[in-house]
Amino acid sequence: MDCGFNCEYNSLINELTQGLEHAKQLRASKKIQELDFHMQMILSSFEKSLSILNWTSASVTQTPLLVAPLESSISVDENPKSDDQDFRYVSKKRKQMPTWSEQVRVSAENGYEGPTDDGYSWRKYGQKDIFGAKYPRSYYRCTYRLMQNCWATKQVQRSDDDPALFEITYKGSHTCNQTHNCAAAATQPKSPEKRKHKKQANNPRTTPSNQMLANLQANLRVNTNDLDTKEATRSFPFSPTFSGFVEENLHFQMSQVDDNLVGGYSPSFVSPTTPESSYFSLPNCQMNDSQRIYNVHHSESDLPDLFSANTSSTSSPIIGLEFPPEHVELDPNFSDFFG
DNA sequence: TCGATTTGACCCGC
DNA sequence: GCGGGTCAAATCGA
């Protein structure tokens, strides 16, 4: 049976459910970082939902829609030059696109000539000398632009003053689902620089952030001793192989979780928000069924190195990686990271 | 051979 | 008209 419409429908329901859950958590949030985080996730859910609707409608009617995904806000040319341009009714100038920038410093010692991978798969489509700028600006768009109608783009501009500093401007967020492409995105460097430094890129200890991730992965422990066994079983709808592991050994490492659920990835980012609350997620993917975002915070116990972790989203109907509130023990050295 | 990058040309907004 | 953003043919490289 063709998965098509039913899959899209299920994806849509799932996206809207996630959005609803984040809206609830937004209402309960007290920290500005949490507000921002949940707001981003709600927007992402809306964008994905609209993208799904757009794609589904187009598939059903066999008519390309002129409406671009919300997140891209691509202006529509009211007077297309020719009917055979199909999807290319969009203007080459994109306006009012949600944009945000970040600065990435690249150290000479890690050998990169460009910014490090941000977890998404990008394809360079242009480079331009910018008036008054010493270095050209590079233009990237999502590799899955055509396949998944994802209109996220980014611009990379090297700083004039500090060549090791790259200003990265993102336009639009990803509506693509790179989950099943994560392996390819993460393990198949696309640019010459990345190919050249593939070994370094795959080495989690080549960059400070990856160093932190490696530490997290190595030192994070989840202590479920105080959990009722039945409750743990009920609350840990892992894959069959993993649920067996849980029942036999209630101490496990996040690396084992990763190996079982996401094919051996390490967390893609660790975002320290406040000393008592930090987020981390599974790798190189947008948040979806196979990716959870964990909220790691200090346990209410008196032990300084004891942390609690819970997911910030609803249980997944597909993977079902769902942590009940539980204790995460951290190596004392690593606890510095959390303040 | 195929996918990604390069680069000159084109288009559009200001 | 200028500058920035995008396209697409040519080129590269695995």
mmCIF file of C-alpha atoms (C1' of nucleotides) in Angstrom:
data_model
loop_
_atom_site.group_PDB
_atom_site.id
_atom_site.type_symbol
_atom_site.label_atom_id
_atom_site.label_comp_id
_atom_site.label_asym_id
_atom_site.label_seq_id
_atom_site.Cartn_x
_atom_site.Cartn_y
_atom_site.Cartn_z
ATOM 1 C CA MET A 1 0.000 0.000 0.000
ATOM 2 C CA ASP A 2 1.198 3.421 -0.850
ATOM 3 C CA CYS A 3 2.268 5.207 2.242
ATOM 4 C CA GLY A 4 1.776 8.632 0.669
ATOM 5 C CA PHE A 5 -1.275 10.380 2.034
ATOM 6 C CA ASN A 6 -1.571 8.341 5.232
ATOM 7 C CA CYS A 7 2.058 8.978 6.085
ATOM 8 C CA GLU A 8 1.656 12.666 5.435
ATOM 9 C CA TYR A 9 -1.487 12.670 7.538
ATOM 10 C CA ASN A 10 0.278 10.928 10.416
ATOM 11 C CA SER A 11 3.222 13.282 10.130
ATOM 12 C CA LEU A 12 0.857 16.212 10.216
ATOM 13 C CA ILE A 13 -0.895 14.925 13.322
ATOM 14 C CA ASN A 14 2.442 14.311 14.958
ATOM 15 C CA GLU A 15 3.735 17.775 14.141
ATOM 16 C CA LEU A 16 0.593 19.412 15.478
ATOM 17 C CA THR A 17 0.753 17.272 18.606
ATOM 18 C CA GLN A 18 4.325 18.345 19.201
ATOM 19 C CA GLY A 19 3.367 21.947 18.656
ATOM 20 C CA LEU A 20 0.541 21.632 21.145
ATOM 21 C CA GLU A 21 2.846 20.089 23.688
ATOM 22 C CA HIS A 22 5.374 22.864 23.292
ATOM 23 C CA ALA A 23 2.596 25.427 23.609
ATOM 24 C CA LYS A 24 1.654 23.875 26.938
ATOM 25 C CA GLN A 25 5.238 23.927 28.077
ATOM 26 C CA LEU A 26 5.592 27.474 26.858
ATOM 27 C CA ARG A 27 2.728 28.461 29.113
ATOM 28 C CA ALA A 28 4.418 26.759 32.054
ATOM 29 C CA SER A 29 7.866 28.108 31.299
ATOM 30 C CA LYS A 30 9.408 30.542 33.694
ATOM 31 C CA LYS A 31 12.839 30.963 32.192
ATOM 32 C CA ILE A 32 13.459 33.113 29.190
ATOM 33 C CA GLN A 33 15.560 30.396 27.595
ATOM 34 C CA GLU A 34 12.723 27.927 27.885
ATOM 35 C CA LEU A 35 10.280 30.434 26.465
ATOM 36 C CA ASP A 36 12.511 30.977 23.502
ATOM 37 C CA PHE A 37 13.118 27.299 23.008
ATOM 38 C CA HIS A 38 9.462 26.308 23.091
ATOM 39 C CA MET A 39 8.535 29.223 20.871
ATOM 40 C CA GLN A 40 11.035 28.031 18.299
ATOM 41 C CA MET A 41 9.671 24.515 18.455
ATOM 42 C CA ILE A 42 6.082 25.719 18.071
ATOM 43 C CA LEU A 43 7.015 27.755 15.041
ATOM 44 C CA SER A 44 8.882 24.799 13.647
ATOM 45 C CA SER A 45 5.825 22.587 14.105
ATOM 46 C CA PHE A 46 3.582 25.064 12.331
ATOM 47 C CA GLU A 47 6.049 25.413 9.515
ATOM 48 C CA LYS A 48 6.404 21.679 9.077
ATOM 49 C CA SER A 49 2.657 21.196 9.220
ATOM 50 C CA LEU A 50 2.070 23.787 6.565
ATOM 51 C CA SER A 51 4.824 22.308 4.505
ATOM 52 C CA ILE A 52 3.204 18.887 4.745
ATOM 53 C CA LEU A 53 -0.168 20.341 3.794
ATOM 54 C CA ASN A 54 1.394 22.153 0.911
ATOM 55 C CA TRP A 55 3.097 19.037 -0.364
ATOM 56 C CA THR A 56 0.065 16.807 0.186
ATOM 57 C CA SER A 57 -2.269 19.221 -1.594
ATOM 58 C CA ALA A 58 0.099 19.494 -4.486
ATOM 59 C CA SER A 59 0.368 15.719 -4.707
ATOM 60 C CA VAL A 60 -3.385 15.238 -4.639
ATOM 61 C CA THR A 61 -4.249 17.937 -7.125
ATOM 62 C CA GLN A 62 -1.214 17.365 -9.308
ATOM 63 C CA THR A 63 -0.979 21.121 -9.318
ATOM 64 C CA PRO A 64 2.024 22.897 -7.932
ATOM 65 C CA LEU A 65 0.915 25.304 -5.299
ATOM 66 C CA LEU A 66 2.067 28.825 -5.525
ATOM 67 C CA VAL A 67 2.185 29.173 -1.798
ATOM 68 C CA ALA A 68 5.598 28.670 -0.353
ATOM 69 C CA PRO A 69 6.133 27.298 3.122
ATOM 70 C CA LEU A 70 5.421 29.837 5.763
ATOM 71 C CA GLU A 71 8.878 29.737 7.128
ATOM 72 C CA SER A 72 10.302 30.704 3.848
ATOM 73 C CA SER A 73 7.787 33.418 3.123
ATOM 74 C CA ILE A 74 8.841 33.455 -0.446
ATOM 75 C CA SER A 75 7.238 36.255 -2.325
ATOM 76 C CA VAL A 76 5.059 35.131 -5.167
ATOM 77 C CA ASP A 77 5.355 36.741 -8.504
ATOM 78 C CA GLU A 78 1.880 37.827 -9.473
ATOM 79 C CA ASN A 79 2.822 37.809 -13.113
ATOM 80 C CA PRO A 80 4.738 34.693 -13.874
ATOM 81 C CA LYS A 81 6.577 35.004 -17.084
ATOM 82 C CA SER A 82 5.603 31.633 -18.429
ATOM 83 C CA ASP A 83 3.479 28.718 -17.431
ATOM 84 C CA ASP A 84 6.250 26.242 -17.982
ATOM 85 C CA GLN A 85 8.172 27.605 -15.063
ATOM 86 C CA ASP A 86 6.023 25.574 -12.681
ATOM 87 C CA PHE A 87 7.421 26.005 -9.183
ATOM 88 C CA ARG A 88 9.621 28.847 -10.230
ATOM 89 C CA TYR A 89 6.851 31.353 -9.765
ATOM 90 C CA VAL A 90 8.734 32.468 -6.747
ATOM 91 C CA SER A 91 10.744 35.600 -6.845
ATOM 92 C CA LYS A 92 14.460 35.336 -6.727
ATOM 93 C CA LYS A 93 14.348 37.876 -3.969
ATOM 94 C CA ARG A 94 13.041 36.467 -0.763
ATOM 95 C CA LYS A 95 11.637 38.901 1.666
ATOM 96 C CA GLN A 96 10.448 38.832 5.236
ATOM 97 C CA MET A 97 12.065 35.516 5.846
ATOM 98 C CA PRO A 98 12.769 34.693 9.449
ATOM 99 C CA THR A 99 16.473 35.228 9.785
ATOM 100 C CA TRP A 100 18.931 34.863 12.581
ATOM 101 C CA SER A 101 22.656 34.979 12.756
ATOM 102 C CA GLU A 102 25.342 33.360 14.725
ATOM 103 C CA GLN A 103 29.072 33.709 14.815
ATOM 104 C CA VAL A 104 31.279 30.683 14.540
ATOM 105 C CA ARG A 105 34.932 30.816 15.365
ATOM 106 C CA VAL A 106 37.133 28.338 13.598
ATOM 107 C CA SER A 107 40.480 27.671 15.116
ATOM 108 C CA ALA A 108 43.438 27.078 12.861
ATOM 109 C CA GLU A 109 44.453 23.999 14.747
ATOM 110 C CA ASN A 110 41.453 21.985 13.743
ATOM 111 C CA GLY A 111 42.294 22.565 10.142
ATOM 112 C CA TYR A 112 38.942 23.806 8.950
ATOM 113 C CA GLU A 113 38.884 26.475 6.338
ATOM 114 C CA GLY A 114 35.227 27.034 6.816
ATOM 115 C CA PRO A 115 32.616 26.854 9.518
ATOM 116 C CA THR A 116 32.001 23.557 11.179
ATOM 117 C CA ASP A 117 29.033 21.426 10.342
ATOM 118 C CA ASP A 118 25.855 22.626 11.974
ATOM 119 C CA GLY A 119 24.148 19.298 11.667
ATOM 120 C CA TYR A 120 22.268 19.951 8.474
ATOM 121 C CA SER A 121 23.172 19.014 5.002
ATOM 122 C CA TRP A 122 23.784 22.102 2.884
ATOM 123 C CA ARG A 123 24.528 22.598 -0.748
ATOM 124 C CA LYS A 124 26.434 25.609 -1.899
ATOM 125 C CA TYR A 125 24.721 27.418 -4.725
ATOM 126 C CA GLY A 126 26.618 30.632 -5.005
ATOM 127 C CA GLN A 127 29.414 32.874 -3.913
ATOM 128 C CA LYS A 128 29.537 36.607 -4.222
ATOM 129 C CA ASP A 129 32.033 39.328 -3.622
ATOM 130 C CA ILE A 130 30.400 41.791 -1.299
ATOM 131 C CA PHE A 131 31.007 45.466 -1.688
ATOM 132 C CA GLY A 132 33.330 46.654 1.057
ATOM 133 C CA ALA A 133 33.978 43.195 2.391
ATOM 134 C CA LYS A 134 37.369 41.596 2.225
ATOM 135 C CA TYR A 135 36.033 38.074 1.811
ATOM 136 C CA PRO A 136 33.288 36.741 -0.473
ATOM 137 C CA ARG A 137 29.963 35.610 0.882
ATOM 138 C CA SER A 138 28.903 32.020 0.316
ATOM 139 C CA TYR A 139 25.320 30.963 -0.198
ATOM 140 C CA TYR A 140 23.997 27.592 0.862
ATOM 141 C CA ARG A 141 20.598 25.960 0.645
ATOM 142 C CA CYS A 142 19.249 22.767 2.099
ATOM 143 C CA THR A 143 20.319 19.681 0.186
ATOM 144 C CA TYR A 144 16.740 18.423 0.400
ATOM 145 C CA ARG A 145 15.212 21.548 -1.060
ATOM 146 C CA LEU A 146 13.668 19.762 -4.005
ATOM 147 C CA MET A 147 13.130 16.378 -2.435
ATOM 148 C CA GLN A 148 11.383 17.692 0.656
ATOM 149 C CA ASN A 149 10.493 21.211 -0.339
ATOM 150 C CA CYS A 150 12.761 22.626 2.333
ATOM 151 C CA TRP A 151 13.634 26.259 1.696
ATOM 152 C CA ALA A 152 16.112 26.860 4.468
ATOM 153 C CA THR A 153 19.181 28.770 3.349
ATOM 154 C CA LYS A 154 22.219 30.171 5.007
ATOM 155 C CA GLN A 155 24.876 32.709 4.158
ATOM 156 C CA VAL A 156 28.408 32.455 5.398
ATOM 157 C CA GLN A 157 30.544 35.540 5.592
ATOM 158 C CA ARG A 158 34.055 35.597 6.946
ATOM 159 C CA SER A 159 34.789 38.491 9.216
ATOM 160 C CA ASP A 160 37.080 41.155 7.834
ATOM 161 C CA ASP A 161 38.643 41.811 11.194
ATOM 162 C CA ASP A 162 38.973 38.267 12.365
ATOM 163 C CA PRO A 163 39.424 35.708 9.565
ATOM 164 C CA ALA A 164 38.793 32.933 12.043
ATOM 165 C CA LEU A 165 35.328 34.285 12.681
ATOM 166 C CA PHE A 166 32.427 33.413 10.421
ATOM 167 C CA GLU A 167 29.115 35.208 10.480
ATOM 168 C CA ILE A 168 26.430 32.703 9.536
ATOM 169 C CA THR A 169 23.001 34.026 8.664
ATOM 170 C CA TYR A 170 20.238 31.473 8.511
ATOM 171 C CA LYS A 171 17.096 32.236 6.550
ATOM 172 C CA GLY A 172 14.118 30.088 7.251
ATOM 173 C CA SER A 173 14.167 26.966 9.318
ATOM 174 C CA HIS A 174 14.280 23.452 7.988
ATOM 175 C CA THR A 175 11.024 21.811 7.054
ATOM 176 C CA CYS A 176 12.815 18.764 5.776
ATOM 177 C CA ASN A 177 13.074 15.628 7.793
ATOM 178 C CA GLN A 178 16.745 14.804 7.825
ATOM 179 C CA THR A 179 16.261 12.013 10.344
ATOM 180 C CA HIS A 180 16.656 9.224 7.868
ATOM 181 C CA ASN A 181 19.329 11.183 6.165
ATOM 182 C CA CYS A 182 21.219 11.919 9.291
ATOM 183 C CA ALA A 183 23.770 9.249 8.660
ATOM 184 C CA ALA A 184 24.457 10.563 5.231
ATOM 185 C CA ALA A 185 24.456 14.137 6.396
ATOM 186 C CA ALA A 186 26.757 13.411 9.257
ATOM 187 C CA THR A 187 29.114 10.984 7.656
ATOM 188 C CA GLN A 188 29.376 12.202 4.118
ATOM 189 C CA PRO A 189 31.054 15.547 4.115
ATOM 190 C CA LYS A 190 30.114 17.520 1.059
ATOM 191 C CA SER A 191 32.584 20.303 0.727
ATOM 192 C CA PRO A 192 36.215 19.813 -0.230
ATOM 193 C CA GLU A 193 37.290 21.143 3.155
ATOM 194 C CA LYS A 194 35.090 18.645 4.888
ATOM 195 C CA ARG A 195 36.234 15.836 2.666
ATOM 196 C CA LYS A 196 39.792 16.861 3.302
ATOM 197 C CA HIS A 197 39.267 16.761 7.028
ATOM 198 C CA LYS A 198 36.842 13.923 7.174
ATOM 199 C CA LYS A 199 38.751 12.097 9.849
ATOM 200 C CA GLN A 200 38.905 15.186 11.976
ATOM 201 C CA ALA A 201 35.260 15.891 11.431
ATOM 202 C CA ASN A 202 34.367 12.416 12.581
ATOM 203 C CA ASN A 203 36.534 12.726 15.610
ATOM 204 C CA PRO A 204 34.330 14.017 18.413
ATOM 205 C CA ARG A 205 37.294 15.515 20.175
ATOM 206 C CA THR A 206 38.508 17.882 17.545
ATOM 207 C CA THR A 207 36.392 20.816 18.575
ATOM 208 C CA PRO A 208 35.570 22.235 21.971
ATOM 209 C CA SER A 209 31.861 21.636 21.528
ATOM 210 C CA ASN A 210 32.407 18.087 20.475
ATOM 211 C CA GLN A 211 34.716 17.681 23.398
ATOM 212 C CA MET A 212 31.854 18.616 25.657
ATOM 213 C CA LEU A 213 29.586 16.215 23.852
ATOM 214 C CA ALA A 214 32.089 13.447 24.242
ATOM 215 C CA ASN A 215 32.331 14.210 27.915
ATOM 216 C CA LEU A 216 28.601 14.234 28.244
ATOM 217 C CA GLN A 217 28.295 10.955 26.479
ATOM 218 C CA ALA A 218 31.040 9.380 28.515
ATOM 219 C CA ASN A 219 29.988 10.645 31.888
ATOM 220 C CA LEU A 220 26.243 10.818 31.824
ATOM 221 C CA ARG A 221 24.575 8.045 33.760
ATOM 222 C CA VAL A 222 20.939 7.529 34.372
ATOM 223 C CA ASN A 223 20.203 6.142 37.762
ATOM 224 C CA THR A 224 16.845 4.423 37.794
ATOM 225 C CA ASN A 225 17.389 2.553 41.008
ATOM 226 C CA ASP A 226 14.610 4.388 42.682
ATOM 227 C CA LEU A 227 12.175 3.603 39.950
ATOM 228 C CA ASP A 228 9.723 0.825 40.286
ATOM 229 C CA THR A 229 10.634 -1.904 37.824
ATOM 230 C CA LYS A 230 7.170 -2.092 36.357
ATOM 231 C CA GLU A 231 7.000 1.643 36.086
ATOM 232 C CA ALA A 232 10.371 1.696 34.397
ATOM 233 C CA THR A 233 9.265 -0.918 31.941
ATOM 234 C CA ARG A 234 6.078 0.908 31.224
ATOM 235 C CA SER A 235 7.773 4.243 30.892
ATOM 236 C CA PHE A 236 10.614 3.031 28.741
ATOM 237 C CA PRO A 237 9.009 2.014 25.495
ATOM 238 C CA PHE A 238 12.357 1.399 23.880
ATOM 239 C CA SER A 239 12.959 -0.839 20.976
ATOM 240 C CA PRO A 240 12.719 -4.534 21.893
ATOM 241 C CA THR A 241 16.464 -4.999 22.116
ATOM 242 C CA PHE A 242 16.825 -2.000 24.298
ATOM 243 C CA SER A 243 13.929 -2.702 26.601
ATOM 244 C CA GLY A 244 15.548 -6.015 27.389
ATOM 245 C CA PHE A 245 18.679 -4.176 28.316
ATOM 246 C CA VAL A 246 16.781 -1.883 30.597
ATOM 247 C CA GLU A 247 15.160 -4.697 32.452
ATOM 248 C CA GLU A 248 18.465 -6.433 33.033
ATOM 249 C CA ASN A 249 20.498 -3.418 33.915
ATOM 250 C CA LEU A 250 18.923 -0.249 35.117
ATOM 251 C CA HIS A 251 22.187 1.614 34.844
ATOM 252 C CA PHE A 252 22.899 2.604 31.328
ATOM 253 C CA GLN A 253 24.824 5.190 29.433
ATOM 254 C CA MET A 254 23.524 7.702 27.000
ATOM 255 C CA SER A 255 25.947 6.316 24.441
ATOM 256 C CA GLN A 256 24.073 3.047 24.630
ATOM 257 C CA VAL A 257 20.819 4.854 24.157
ATOM 258 C CA ASP A 258 22.260 6.504 21.108
ATOM 259 C CA ASP A 259 23.604 3.270 19.722
ATOM 260 C CA ASN A 260 20.259 1.600 20.042
ATOM 261 C CA LEU A 261 18.022 4.343 18.898
ATOM 262 C CA VAL A 262 19.797 6.608 16.537
ATOM 263 C CA GLY A 263 22.459 4.508 15.022
ATOM 264 C CA GLY A 264 25.361 5.487 17.169
ATOM 265 C CA TYR A 265 25.200 9.199 17.038
ATOM 266 C CA SER A 266 26.386 11.364 19.811
ATOM 267 C CA PRO A 267 24.295 14.321 20.923
ATOM 268 C CA SER A 268 24.409 17.049 18.354
ATOM 269 C CA PHE A 269 24.443 19.931 20.682
ATOM 270 C CA VAL A 270 24.593 20.812 24.285
ATOM 271 C CA SER A 271 23.100 24.128 25.011
ATOM 272 C CA PRO A 272 23.748 25.368 28.489
ATOM 273 C CA THR A 273 20.888 27.658 29.257
ATOM 274 C CA THR A 274 21.140 28.135 32.927
ATOM 275 C CA PRO A 275 23.361 26.492 35.489
ATOM 276 C CA GLU A 276 20.481 24.314 36.580
ATOM 277 C CA SER A 277 18.897 23.589 33.248
ATOM 278 C CA SER A 278 20.409 22.497 29.998
ATOM 279 C CA TYR A 279 19.134 20.954 26.839
ATOM 280 C CA PHE A 280 20.693 18.410 24.649
ATOM 281 C CA SER A 281 19.328 16.443 21.793
ATOM 282 C CA LEU A 282 20.132 13.646 19.483
ATOM 283 C CA PRO A 283 22.193 14.508 16.505
ATOM 284 C CA ASN A 284 22.057 16.198 13.201
ATOM 285 C CA CYS A 285 18.345 16.001 12.959
ATOM 286 C CA GLN A 286 15.470 18.254 13.475
ATOM 287 C CA MET A 287 13.305 17.441 16.399
ATOM 288 C CA ASN A 288 10.933 14.723 15.377
ATOM 289 C CA ASP A 289 9.963 11.206 16.228
ATOM 290 C CA SER A 290 13.457 9.864 16.355
ATOM 291 C CA GLN A 291 14.946 12.805 18.129
ATOM 292 C CA ARG A 292 14.230 13.800 21.640
ATOM 293 C CA ILE A 293 15.299 16.879 23.455
ATOM 294 C CA TYR A 294 16.218 16.269 27.014
ATOM 295 C CA ASN A 295 16.033 18.757 29.764
ATOM 296 C CA VAL A 296 18.891 18.093 32.125
ATOM 297 C CA HIS A 297 18.860 19.869 35.425
ATOM 298 C CA HIS A 298 20.076 19.523 38.944
ATOM 299 C CA SER A 299 18.337 16.921 40.968
ATOM 300 C CA GLU A 300 16.343 18.067 43.929
ATOM 301 C CA SER A 301 18.536 15.916 46.087
ATOM 302 C CA ASP A 302 21.457 17.367 47.964
ATOM 303 C CA LEU A 303 24.005 15.570 45.842
ATOM 304 C CA PRO A 304 25.719 18.237 43.742
ATOM 305 C CA ASP A 305 26.612 15.895 40.942
ATOM 306 C CA LEU A 306 23.201 14.377 40.570
ATOM 307 C CA PHE A 307 21.082 15.631 37.738
ATOM 308 C CA SER A 308 17.628 14.881 36.546
ATOM 309 C CA ALA A 309 16.609 14.525 32.970
ATOM 310 C CA ASN A 310 13.300 14.403 31.244
ATOM 311 C CA THR A 311 12.185 14.897 27.724
ATOM 312 C CA SER A 312 10.614 18.120 26.677
ATOM 313 C CA SER A 313 8.207 16.553 24.261
ATOM 314 C CA THR A 314 5.510 13.969 24.164
ATOM 315 C CA SER A 315 6.216 10.324 23.768
ATOM 316 C CA SER A 316 6.926 9.272 20.281
ATOM 317 C CA PRO A 317 4.578 6.880 18.539
ATOM 318 C CA ILE A 318 7.397 5.613 16.377
ATOM 319 C CA ILE A 319 10.541 5.351 18.424
ATOM 320 C CA GLY A 320 9.019 5.909 21.803
ATOM 321 C CA LEU A 321 12.127 7.088 23.535
ATOM 322 C CA GLU A 322 10.572 8.538 26.622
ATOM 323 C CA PHE A 323 12.308 9.171 29.866
ATOM 324 C CA PRO A 324 10.331 9.364 33.025
ATOM 325 C CA PRO A 325 11.775 11.827 35.507
ATOM 326 C CA GLU A 326 14.978 10.152 36.478
ATOM 327 C CA HIS A 327 18.343 10.776 37.889
ATOM 328 C CA VAL A 328 21.357 11.376 35.787
ATOM 329 C CA GLU A 329 24.668 11.062 37.501
ATOM 330 C CA LEU A 330 27.501 13.088 36.144
ATOM 331 C CA ASP A 331 31.172 12.780 36.609
ATOM 332 C CA PRO A 332 32.224 15.572 38.983
ATOM 333 C CA ASN A 333 34.582 16.937 36.376
ATOM 334 C CA PHE A 334 31.808 17.219 33.889
ATOM 335 C CA SER A 335 29.417 18.832 36.295
ATOM 336 C CA ASP A 336 31.398 22.029 35.807
ATOM 337 C CA PHE A 337 29.742 22.299 32.468
ATOM 338 C CA PHE A 338 26.397 22.713 34.117
ATOM 339 C CA GLY A 339 27.732 25.354 36.408
ATOM 340 C "C1'" DT B 1 29.012 8.624 -13.958
ATOM 341 C "C1'" DC B 2 26.934 11.338 -10.749
ATOM 342 C "C1'" DG B 3 26.652 14.684 -7.290
ATOM 343 C "C1'" DA B 4 28.744 18.904 -5.452
ATOM 344 C "C1'" DT B 5 31.108 23.189 -6.309
ATOM 345 C "C1'" DT B 6 32.409 27.154 -9.075
ATOM 346 C "C1'" DT B 7 31.441 31.225 -11.416
ATOM 347 C "C1'" DG B 8 29.530 34.395 -14.762
ATOM 348 C "C1'" DA B 9 25.053 36.030 -15.916
ATOM 349 C "C1'" DC B 10 20.673 37.365 -14.741
ATOM 350 C "C1'" DC B 11 17.028 39.256 -11.817
ATOM 351 C "C1'" DC B 12 15.120 42.208 -8.354
ATOM 352 C "C1'" DG B 13 14.747 45.635 -4.647
ATOM 353 C "C1'" DC B 14 16.303 49.904 -3.118
ATOM 354 C "C1'" DG C 1 22.195 52.135 -11.601
ATOM 355 C "C1'" DC C 2 24.097 49.489 -7.966
ATOM 356 C "C1'" DG C 3 24.529 45.753 -4.909
ATOM 357 C "C1'" DG C 4 22.898 41.489 -3.291
ATOM 358 C "C1'" DG C 5 20.628 36.983 -4.153
ATOM 359 C "C1'" DT C 6 19.865 33.195 -7.278
ATOM 360 C "C1'" DC C 7 20.299 30.451 -11.417
ATOM 361 C "C1'" DA C 8 22.459 27.245 -14.314
ATOM 362 C "C1'" DA C 9 26.179 25.678 -17.336
ATOM 363 C "C1'" DA C 10 30.797 24.309 -16.752
ATOM 364 C "C1'" DT C 11 33.953 22.063 -14.003
ATOM 365 C "C1'" DC C 12 35.697 19.103 -10.494
ATOM 366 C "C1'" DG C 13 36.403 14.966 -7.961
ATOM 367 C "C1'" DA C 14 35.333 10.600 -5.765
#
